[in-house]
Every structure is written in structure tokens, then in C-alpha cells.
Coordinates of C-alpha atoms and ligand atoms in Angstrom, one line a residue:
M1 CA -45.7 -29.1 4.1
N2 CA -43.5 -26.2 5.4
L3 CA -44.5 -23.3 3.2
P4 CA -42.1 -21.0 1.9
A5 CA -42.5 -17.3 3.6
I6 CA -43.4 -16.1 0.0
K7 CA -46.5 -18.2 0.3
G8 CA -47.2 -17.5 3.9
G9 CA -45.0 -19.6 5.9
T10 CA -42.5 -18.5 8.4
P11 CA -39.2 -17.6 7.1
V12 CA -36.0 -19.6 8.0
R13 CA -34.5 -16.6 9.7
D14 CA -35.5 -13.2 11.3
T15 CA -32.3 -11.1 10.2
K16 CA -31.4 -10.5 6.6
L17 CA -28.2 -12.4 5.1
F18 CA -26.4 -10.9 2.1
Y19 CA -24.8 -12.7 -0.6
G20 CA -21.0 -11.2 0.4
H21 CA -19.8 -9.0 3.4
Q22 CA -16.4 -7.7 4.3
C23 CA -14.8 -9.1 7.5
I24 CA -13.2 -6.2 9.4
D25 CA -11.8 -6.6 12.9
E26 CA -10.0 -4.5 15.5
N27 CA -6.5 -5.0 14.1
D28 CA -7.9 -3.7 10.7
V29 CA -9.1 -0.6 12.8
K30 CA -5.9 -0.1 14.4
A31 CA -4.0 -0.3 11.2
V32 CA -6.2 2.3 9.5
S33 CA -5.8 4.6 12.6
E34 CA -2.0 4.4 12.8
V35 CA -1.9 5.7 9.3
L36 CA -4.1 8.6 9.9
V37 CA -2.1 10.0 12.6
S38 CA 1.6 9.3 10.4
D39 CA 3.1 11.7 8.0
Y40 CA 1.8 9.8 4.8
L41 CA -2.0 9.4 3.8
T42 CA -1.0 8.5 0.5
C43 CA 2.3 8.0 -1.8
G44 CA 4.1 6.6 1.4
P45 CA 5.8 3.6 2.9
K46 CA 2.5 1.5 3.4
V47 CA 1.9 1.3 -0.4
S48 CA 5.3 0.0 -1.1
E49 CA 5.2 -2.5 1.8
L50 CA 2.0 -3.6 0.3
E51 CA 3.4 -4.1 -3.3
R52 CA 6.2 -5.9 -1.8
K53 CA 4.0 -8.2 0.3
I54 CA 1.3 -9.0 -2.6
A55 CA 4.4 -10.0 -4.7
A56 CA 5.8 -12.0 -2.3
Y57 CA 2.3 -13.7 -1.8
C58 CA 1.8 -14.3 -5.2
G59 CA 5.6 -15.7 -5.8
C60 CA 6.1 -13.1 -8.5
K61 CA 8.6 -10.2 -9.2
Y62 CA 6.4 -7.0 -9.1
A63 CA 3.1 -5.7 -8.0
V64 CA 1.5 -2.3 -8.5
A65 CA -1.2 -1.2 -6.2
V66 CA -3.9 0.7 -7.9
S67 CA -7.2 2.4 -7.0
N68 CA -9.7 -0.5 -7.8
G69 CA -9.7 -3.6 -9.9
T70 CA -10.9 -1.5 -13.1
A71 CA -7.9 0.5 -12.8
A72 CA -5.8 -2.5 -12.5
L73 CA -7.3 -4.0 -15.8
H74 CA -7.1 -0.6 -17.6
C75 CA -3.5 -0.3 -16.8
A76 CA -2.7 -3.8 -17.8
C77 CA -4.3 -2.9 -21.2
I78 CA -2.2 0.3 -21.6
A79 CA 0.9 -1.6 -20.5
A80 CA -0.1 -4.3 -23.1
G81 CA 0.4 -1.7 -25.9
L82 CA -3.6 -2.3 -27.0
K83 CA -4.7 0.1 -29.3
P84 CA -7.7 0.9 -31.8
G85 CA -8.0 -1.9 -34.2
D86 CA -6.5 -4.6 -31.8
E87 CA -9.0 -7.3 -30.7
V88 CA -9.1 -9.0 -27.2
I89 CA -10.6 -12.0 -26.4
T90 CA -12.5 -12.2 -23.2
T91 CA -15.5 -14.0 -21.4
P92 CA -19.1 -12.5 -21.2
L93 CA -19.8 -14.2 -17.9
T94 CA -18.0 -11.4 -15.6
F95 CA -18.3 -8.1 -14.4
A96 CA -18.6 -5.5 -17.3
A97 CA -15.1 -4.2 -16.1
S98 CA -13.3 -7.3 -17.8
A99 CA -14.7 -6.0 -21.4
N100 CA -14.8 -2.1 -20.7
C101 CA -11.0 -1.9 -19.9
V102 CA -10.5 -3.0 -23.7
L103 CA -12.9 -0.1 -25.0
Y104 CA -11.1 2.4 -22.7
V105 CA -7.9 2.1 -24.9
G106 CA -10.0 2.1 -28.1
A107 CA -9.5 -1.8 -28.8
T108 CA -12.3 -4.4 -29.5
P109 CA -13.7 -7.0 -27.1
V110 CA -14.4 -10.4 -28.7
F111 CA -16.2 -12.6 -26.6
A112 CA -15.6 -16.4 -26.4
D113 CA -17.9 -18.8 -24.7
V114 CA -17.5 -20.6 -21.2
N115 CA -17.3 -24.1 -20.2
P116 CA -21.1 -25.2 -19.5
E117 CA -19.9 -27.1 -16.3
T118 CA -17.1 -24.6 -14.8
Y119 CA -18.3 -21.4 -16.3
N120 CA -14.9 -20.2 -16.9
I121 CA -13.7 -19.3 -20.5
D122 CA -13.4 -22.2 -22.7
P123 CA -9.7 -22.6 -24.5
E124 CA -11.3 -24.0 -27.6
S125 CA -13.5 -20.8 -28.0
I126 CA -10.5 -18.7 -27.5
K127 CA -8.9 -20.4 -30.3
A128 CA -11.8 -20.1 -32.6
H129 CA -12.1 -16.5 -32.0
I130 CA -8.5 -15.7 -33.1
T131 CA -8.0 -13.5 -36.1
D132 CA -4.9 -11.5 -37.2
K133 CA -6.0 -8.5 -35.3
T134 CA -5.9 -10.4 -31.8
K135 CA -3.4 -9.2 -29.7
A136 CA -4.5 -10.4 -25.9
V137 CA -6.6 -12.6 -23.9
I138 CA -8.4 -11.4 -20.7
A139 CA -9.3 -14.7 -18.6
V140 CA -11.5 -14.2 -15.7
D141 CA -11.0 -16.9 -12.9
F142 CA -14.7 -17.0 -12.4
T143 CA -16.0 -17.3 -8.6
G144 CA -12.2 -17.9 -7.7
Q145 CA -11.6 -21.2 -9.7
C146 CA -8.6 -20.7 -11.8
V147 CA -9.0 -20.7 -15.5
E148 CA -7.1 -23.3 -17.5
N149 CA -3.8 -21.6 -17.2
E150 CA -1.8 -24.3 -19.1
K151 CA -4.0 -24.3 -22.4
I152 CA -4.5 -20.4 -22.4
R153 CA -0.8 -20.2 -21.9
A154 CA 0.0 -22.6 -24.9
I155 CA -2.7 -20.7 -27.1
C156 CA -1.0 -17.2 -26.4
D157 CA 2.6 -18.5 -27.0
E158 CA 1.3 -20.1 -30.4
Y159 CA -0.3 -16.8 -31.4
N160 CA 1.8 -14.5 -29.9
L161 CA -1.0 -12.9 -27.4
I162 CA -0.6 -11.3 -24.1
F163 CA -2.2 -13.3 -21.5
I164 CA -4.0 -11.0 -18.8
E165 CA -5.8 -12.7 -15.9
D166 CA -8.6 -10.8 -14.3
A167 CA -8.4 -12.4 -10.8
A168 CA -10.8 -9.9 -9.2
H169 CA -12.3 -13.2 -7.7
A170 CA -9.3 -15.4 -7.1
I171 CA -6.7 -13.7 -4.7
G172 CA -5.6 -16.8 -2.5
S173 CA -6.3 -19.6 -5.3
S174 CA -3.5 -21.7 -6.8
Y175 CA -3.4 -23.6 -10.1
K176 CA -1.3 -26.8 -9.9
G177 CA 0.5 -25.3 -6.7
K178 CA 1.2 -22.0 -8.6
K179 CA -0.4 -18.9 -7.1
V180 CA -2.5 -16.9 -9.0
G181 CA -0.8 -13.6 -9.8
S182 CA 2.4 -15.5 -10.8
L183 CA 0.8 -17.5 -13.8
A184 CA -0.3 -15.0 -16.4
D185 CA 1.8 -12.3 -18.6
M186 CA -0.1 -9.6 -16.0
T187 CA -2.6 -10.4 -13.2
C188 CA -5.4 -8.0 -12.0
F189 CA -7.0 -8.0 -8.7
S190 CA -9.9 -6.1 -7.0
F191 CA -10.1 -5.4 -3.1
H192 CA -13.8 -4.1 -3.2
P193 CA -15.6 -4.9 -0.1
V194 CA -17.4 -8.0 -1.5
K195 CA -14.2 -9.5 -2.8
T196 CA -12.0 -12.0 -0.2
I197 CA -10.0 -9.2 1.0
T198 CA -10.5 -5.4 1.1
S199 CA -9.0 -2.0 1.2
G200 CA -12.6 -0.2 0.8
E201 CA -11.7 0.4 -2.7
G202 CA -8.6 -1.0 -4.2
G203 CA -6.6 -3.2 -6.9
A204 CA -3.4 -4.5 -7.8
I205 CA -1.4 -5.9 -10.9
T206 CA 1.2 -8.6 -10.6
T207 CA 3.7 -9.4 -13.2
N208 CA 7.2 -11.1 -13.7
N209 CA 8.1 -8.9 -16.6
E210 CA 10.3 -5.7 -16.2
E211 CA 8.9 -3.9 -19.1
F212 CA 5.3 -4.4 -18.3
H213 CA 6.2 -3.3 -14.7
K214 CA 7.7 -0.1 -15.9
K215 CA 4.8 0.8 -18.1
L216 CA 2.2 -0.2 -15.0
V217 CA 4.0 2.2 -12.9
L218 CA 3.7 5.2 -15.2
A219 CA 0.2 4.5 -16.3
H220 CA -1.2 4.6 -12.6
T221 CA 0.6 8.0 -11.8
H222 CA 0.1 10.4 -14.8
G223 CA 3.0 9.0 -16.9
I224 CA 5.2 10.9 -14.6
T225 CA 8.7 9.5 -13.7
H226 CA 11.4 10.3 -11.0
D227 CA 13.7 7.8 -12.4
E228 CA 16.6 9.3 -13.9
D229 CA 17.3 6.1 -16.3
L230 CA 13.7 6.9 -18.0
M231 CA 14.0 10.5 -18.2
E232 CA 14.5 11.9 -21.6
D233 CA 16.1 15.5 -20.7
A234 CA 19.1 14.5 -18.6
P235 CA 21.3 15.9 -16.8
H236 CA 18.2 17.7 -15.2
E237 CA 18.1 20.7 -13.2
G238 CA 17.8 19.7 -9.7
P239 CA 16.0 17.4 -7.1
W240 CA 12.6 18.7 -7.6
Y241 CA 12.7 17.5 -11.2
Y242 CA 10.6 14.8 -12.5
E243 CA 9.4 14.1 -16.3
Q244 CA 6.1 13.0 -17.7
I245 CA 7.1 10.7 -20.4
S246 CA 3.3 9.2 -21.5
L247 CA -0.2 9.9 -20.9
G248 CA -1.0 8.3 -17.6
Y249 CA -3.9 8.6 -14.8
N250 CA -4.3 9.1 -11.1
Y251 CA -5.1 5.6 -9.8
R252 CA -2.9 5.5 -6.9
L253 CA -4.0 3.6 -3.8
T254 CA -3.6 5.6 -0.6
D255 CA -1.5 4.6 2.5
I256 CA -4.8 4.4 4.4
Q257 CA -6.3 1.6 1.9
S258 CA -2.8 0.2 1.9
A259 CA -2.9 -0.3 5.7
L260 CA -6.1 -1.9 5.9
L261 CA -5.4 -4.4 3.0
L262 CA -1.8 -5.3 4.6
S263 CA -3.9 -6.2 7.6
Q264 CA -6.7 -8.1 5.5
L265 CA -3.9 -9.9 3.9
E266 CA -2.5 -11.4 7.2
K267 CA -6.1 -13.1 7.5
L268 CA -6.2 -14.5 3.9
E269 CA -5.2 -17.9 4.4
L270 CA -8.0 -18.1 7.3
F271 CA -10.7 -16.5 5.1
K272 CA -9.6 -19.0 2.6
K273 CA -10.1 -22.0 5.0
K274 CA -13.5 -20.8 6.0
R275 CA -14.8 -20.1 2.6
Q276 CA -13.5 -23.5 1.9
E277 CA -15.5 -25.1 4.4
I278 CA -18.7 -23.3 3.3
V279 CA -18.4 -24.3 0.0
K280 CA -17.9 -28.0 0.9
K281 CA -20.9 -27.9 3.2
Y282 CA -22.9 -26.3 0.3
N283 CA -21.6 -28.7 -2.2
D284 CA -22.7 -31.7 -0.1
A285 CA -26.1 -30.5 0.5
F286 CA -26.9 -29.1 -3.0
S287 CA -25.4 -32.1 -5.2
Q288 CA -28.3 -34.4 -3.2
I289 CA -30.8 -32.0 -5.0
P290 CA -31.4 -32.8 -8.6
E291 CA -33.2 -29.4 -9.0
I292 CA -30.0 -27.7 -8.4
I293 CA -26.8 -27.8 -10.6
V294 CA -23.7 -27.4 -8.7
Q295 CA -20.8 -25.6 -10.3
K296 CA -17.9 -28.3 -11.2
E297 CA -14.9 -28.1 -9.0
I298 CA -11.8 -27.7 -11.1
P299 CA -9.4 -30.4 -9.7
E300 CA -6.1 -28.4 -10.7
S301 CA -7.4 -25.4 -8.9
D302 CA -7.0 -24.9 -5.2
T303 CA -9.6 -22.4 -4.7
C304 CA -10.1 -19.4 -2.4
R305 CA -13.9 -19.3 -3.8
H306 CA -15.3 -15.7 -3.9
L307 CA -19.0 -16.3 -5.0
Y308 CA -21.0 -19.6 -4.5
I309 CA -23.4 -20.0 -7.3
I310 CA -26.5 -22.5 -7.5
R311 CA -28.0 -22.9 -10.8
L312 CA -31.6 -23.9 -10.9
N313 CA -32.6 -26.7 -13.3
L314 CA -35.6 -24.8 -14.7
D315 CA -37.1 -28.0 -16.4
K316 CA -37.5 -29.6 -13.0
L317 CA -38.9 -26.5 -11.2
K318 CA -42.3 -25.0 -11.6
C319 CA -41.0 -21.4 -11.0
T320 CA -39.0 -18.8 -12.6
R321 CA -35.5 -17.7 -11.6
R322 CA -37.1 -14.4 -10.5
E323 CA -39.7 -16.4 -8.4
F324 CA -36.9 -18.5 -6.7
F325 CA -35.0 -15.3 -6.0
D326 CA -38.0 -13.5 -4.7
A327 CA -38.7 -16.6 -2.4
M328 CA -35.1 -16.6 -1.0
S329 CA -35.5 -12.9 0.0
A330 CA -38.8 -13.5 1.8
E331 CA -36.8 -16.0 3.8
N332 CA -34.4 -13.3 4.4
I333 CA -31.7 -14.6 2.1
Q334 CA -30.6 -12.0 -0.3
C335 CA -29.1 -13.3 -3.4
Q336 CA -27.6 -12.0 -6.4
V337 CA -26.9 -12.9 -9.8
H338 CA -23.4 -13.1 -11.2
Y339 CA -23.5 -12.1 -14.3
V340 CA -25.6 -10.7 -16.8
P341 CA -23.5 -11.6 -20.0
T342 CA -21.7 -8.3 -20.8
Y343 CA -22.7 -8.1 -24.5
L344 CA -26.3 -8.1 -23.6
F345 CA -26.3 -4.8 -22.0
P346 CA -27.8 -1.9 -24.1
Y347 CA -24.3 -0.2 -24.4
Y348 CA -22.9 -3.4 -25.9
R349 CA -25.9 -3.9 -28.0
H350 CA -25.4 -0.4 -29.3
L351 CA -21.9 -1.4 -30.5
G352 CA -23.3 -4.0 -32.6
Y353 CA -23.0 -7.3 -30.1
K354 CA -25.8 -9.6 -30.5
E355 CA -28.1 -12.2 -28.2
G356 CA -26.7 -15.7 -29.4
L357 CA -23.0 -15.1 -29.4
C358 CA -22.2 -17.2 -26.7
P359 CA -24.9 -19.8 -26.1
N360 CA -23.2 -21.4 -22.9
A361 CA -23.0 -18.3 -21.1
E362 CA -26.6 -16.9 -21.9
E363 CA -28.1 -20.6 -20.9
I364 CA -26.1 -20.5 -17.7
Y365 CA -27.1 -16.9 -17.0
K366 CA -30.8 -17.9 -17.1
G367 CA -30.5 -20.1 -13.9
I368 CA -28.1 -18.9 -11.6
L369 CA -28.1 -17.4 -8.3
S370 CA -25.5 -16.4 -5.8
I371 CA -26.0 -17.3 -2.2
P372 CA -24.5 -16.2 1.0
L373 CA -20.6 -16.7 1.0
Y374 CA -18.1 -14.9 3.4
P375 CA -15.8 -16.0 6.3
T376 CA -18.2 -14.8 9.3
L377 CA -21.1 -16.8 8.3
S378 CA -22.1 -19.0 11.3
E379 CA -22.9 -22.8 11.1
K380 CA -26.5 -21.6 12.0
D381 CA -26.4 -18.9 8.6
T382 CA -25.3 -21.7 6.5
D383 CA -27.9 -24.2 7.6
D384 CA -30.5 -21.4 7.1
V385 CA -29.4 -21.0 3.6
I386 CA -29.4 -24.7 2.7
E387 CA -32.7 -25.0 4.5
A388 CA -34.2 -22.2 2.6
V389 CA -32.9 -23.8 -0.7
K390 CA -34.4 -27.1 0.2
K391 CA -38.0 -25.7 1.2
I392 CA -38.3 -23.7 -2.0
V393 CA -37.1 -26.5 -4.3
D394 CA -39.8 -28.7 -2.5
Y395 CA -42.4 -26.3 -3.0
Y396 CA -41.6 -25.7 -6.7
R397 CA -40.5 -29.1 -7.3
F398 CA -42.3 -30.4 -10.6
M399 CA -44.3 -33.6 -10.0
P400 CA -45.1 -35.5 -13.1
S401 CA -48.7 -36.7 -12.7
Ligands
PLP1 C1 -15.0 -6.7 -9.0 C2 -14.6 -7.0 -10.4 C3 -13.8 -6.3 -11.3 C4 -13.6 -4.7 -11.0 O1 -13.3 -4.3 -9.5 P1 -13.5 -2.9 -8.8 O2 -12.3 -3.2 -7.9 O3 -14.9 -3.0 -8.6 O4 -13.2 -2.0 -10.2 C5 -13.2 -6.5 -12.6 N1 -13.5 -7.9 -12.9 C6 -14.2 -8.8 -12.0 C7 -14.4 -10.1 -12.5 C8 -14.7 -8.4 -10.8 O5 -15.5 -9.3 -10.2

């Protein structure tokens, strides 16, 4: 038997593969260099060009570029008018920012459980958690697969809730032919280097709603406006005059970052195609292995996948997830786990959230591992990943006597 490297065998490869990596080429470098010697490093033409292009790409009216995905979520919560006493329903199987943004505005996150096969928030569980304090839903397109937009929209319409989509994983995905970014009341994106396209740090919010757009613009730049229509003290003294009309933050994206993202946006469709090819290859390989559970594909979603998750069927393996993770590392394949259910973190436990709130999310968490997925992986790289998984499964397969 071919022994796993952790048990003394030869690793499937010599160099380390990580679960995600940015793809930067000469055009990206050129785009950034040009801005560095231009007149504007921030608040310049690249930011507005980026906002126009994101809105056009998503097929929606407005986009506001911000400094990161977390700032995007914070601005969306501000624009939604969320305040202390309000409840917001979200998923625990996500990065902490999806719920932290609710706490930033003094409101209360309420965790709904996820679908056991797709791992996306379950609309029935959203419904079950609605109270007369519920004001909004923050749904996460987990791994890039679209949430059940029609059902969530219907629930939000029925109960008069604002639908915020955390699409940090999902730029480039579509639901029934409509691009993510055009579906919810507000959609938040992240452009961190592990995400599909990057500006180093960066984020954006898209919306079709003019009122939300005005509030998003104010929220990300100190609550300050140059727009005479919004000013209270008109006529004003001169062209230098601006007004602060609400309390906002400095969450602006720079022109340097915008230029990088504009260049990355050009390659999004190519990145999507490469990611889809790798996902298909992994799905074909892992669906043959009973010890591995493959995340269910959502037929309504044309997905630009951000993460590829394998879930270990721990009843069929003589190892823990930790042992599997360490065995993969020894093969030189560095996995990650996405995510610890948010409310299990000490900070949330101290706020009073308890284990057992979302049994599906907790059960899924126990067996998941994210394996390498990014466009520059070679055929050999993905072969190595599959070989490593097979080798480790073979070694730890539970053989009934
Ligand atoms: C990455 C991520 C965020 C936060 O984005 P940053 O740009 O890192 O602030 C929010 N939600 C989800 C689901 C994410 O994956």
C-alpha cells in the first residue's frame, strides 16, 4: 500500500499548495504602475470607473467601492437603518464579518440553520426565526453558490425585511440567469486576495435603490456631501464648501486598488471558467469515494466557485478531521476549514449564544476541509490533490471485520 507521507510514505509533491491564491499578471502590474505616477492616488477617476464597471457587470444601477468586504457589510447595515433592538437573521457557516456588521450598528444577529446538502442558509429556518423585531436578512452565497434568492425575496417581501446578500464568495455567479449583485436589496462583495478577484483589500456594495445608494455613499466617506441637493444650509458660501450631514466612516477604496481591480475584472470570466473546470474535475473524482461527501450543486446557480470543500464521512473513516488535515499537510497540500460556526467563538458565547443553536451547521463544520481552488492550478496540481485525498482515505478507510 502507498503510505501517506505522515506515516512515512513519499509526499505526492515537493512544493506546498495552498487552498487559495491570487492571480496577478503583467497587465495588473502595469495598471497599478500607471496610477502611481498619475495625479490621483485616491478619490480619483479609477474609483468612479470601477463603480460604473461593477454596476454594469452585475446588471444593477449603483455600485459603491469601499475599503474591504467588512466595510461593505457595515455600510449596508447603516443604509438599511439598522439600530439597537433590531434583529437580523444570518447564517453561522460564514466568516465572522457576516454577523459582526450587525453588532457594529448595535443590532442583534439571529442565526438560522443551513441546508444540510448545499450548506447555504435554509429559507425555512429564516422564516422560523422571524419576530416582530426582525428588520433584515443577511444571506451568504456560501462557496459562491447562490442562496435561494426567490424564496428569500418572497419571505422578505411578506415580512417587510431588507434583503442583504453577502456575496463575498460569489462575484461572477448568477441565479436563474441574473447576476449576483442585481438580486438582493443590497449585495456586498469582498476583494481580499483569497477571493475570486482582488484589489489587495477591497469591497463593494451594489443596489438598485436610489435611497440606499445615497446612504451608502455618505456612510463610506464621513457622512460628508458635496451634493447641493442634500445640503441643509443652502445657499452656501463658495465652491470649497461641503457639509457633514450624518456620521460616516473613512471606508474609501484608493485609485491604486481600483486600477488593480479593473484589471482583474477583465479576467473574471476566464477565472470563472478555470474554477468551474477544476470543480468539475474534483466533483467527478470525489463523488466516487463514499468516505467523501461532495457539496450539492445548486441547479439554479451558475457558480463562480470561491472555495472547494470536501466533507469527511467520519463514520466511514478511522481518523479525525484533524488527522486528515495533518495528513494532507504532510503531502504538501495546505487545507483550511471554512468556517467555525460564528456563534461558537468565545466573543459570541459571552454574548449568550449557545452550542446547539444550528445543528446542521455544527455537524457540517465537524467534517469539512477546503482544498486548493484557484485558476492557476495546473492539471498536475489538481491531480496531486485528488491523489493525496485518495491515498489518505485508503489508509484510514474503516474496514468492518
Ligand atoms: C471575506 C469575507 C468577508 C469579509 O471581507 P473582507 O474583505 O475580508 O473584509 C465577509 N463575508 C464573507 C462570507 C467573507 O468570506
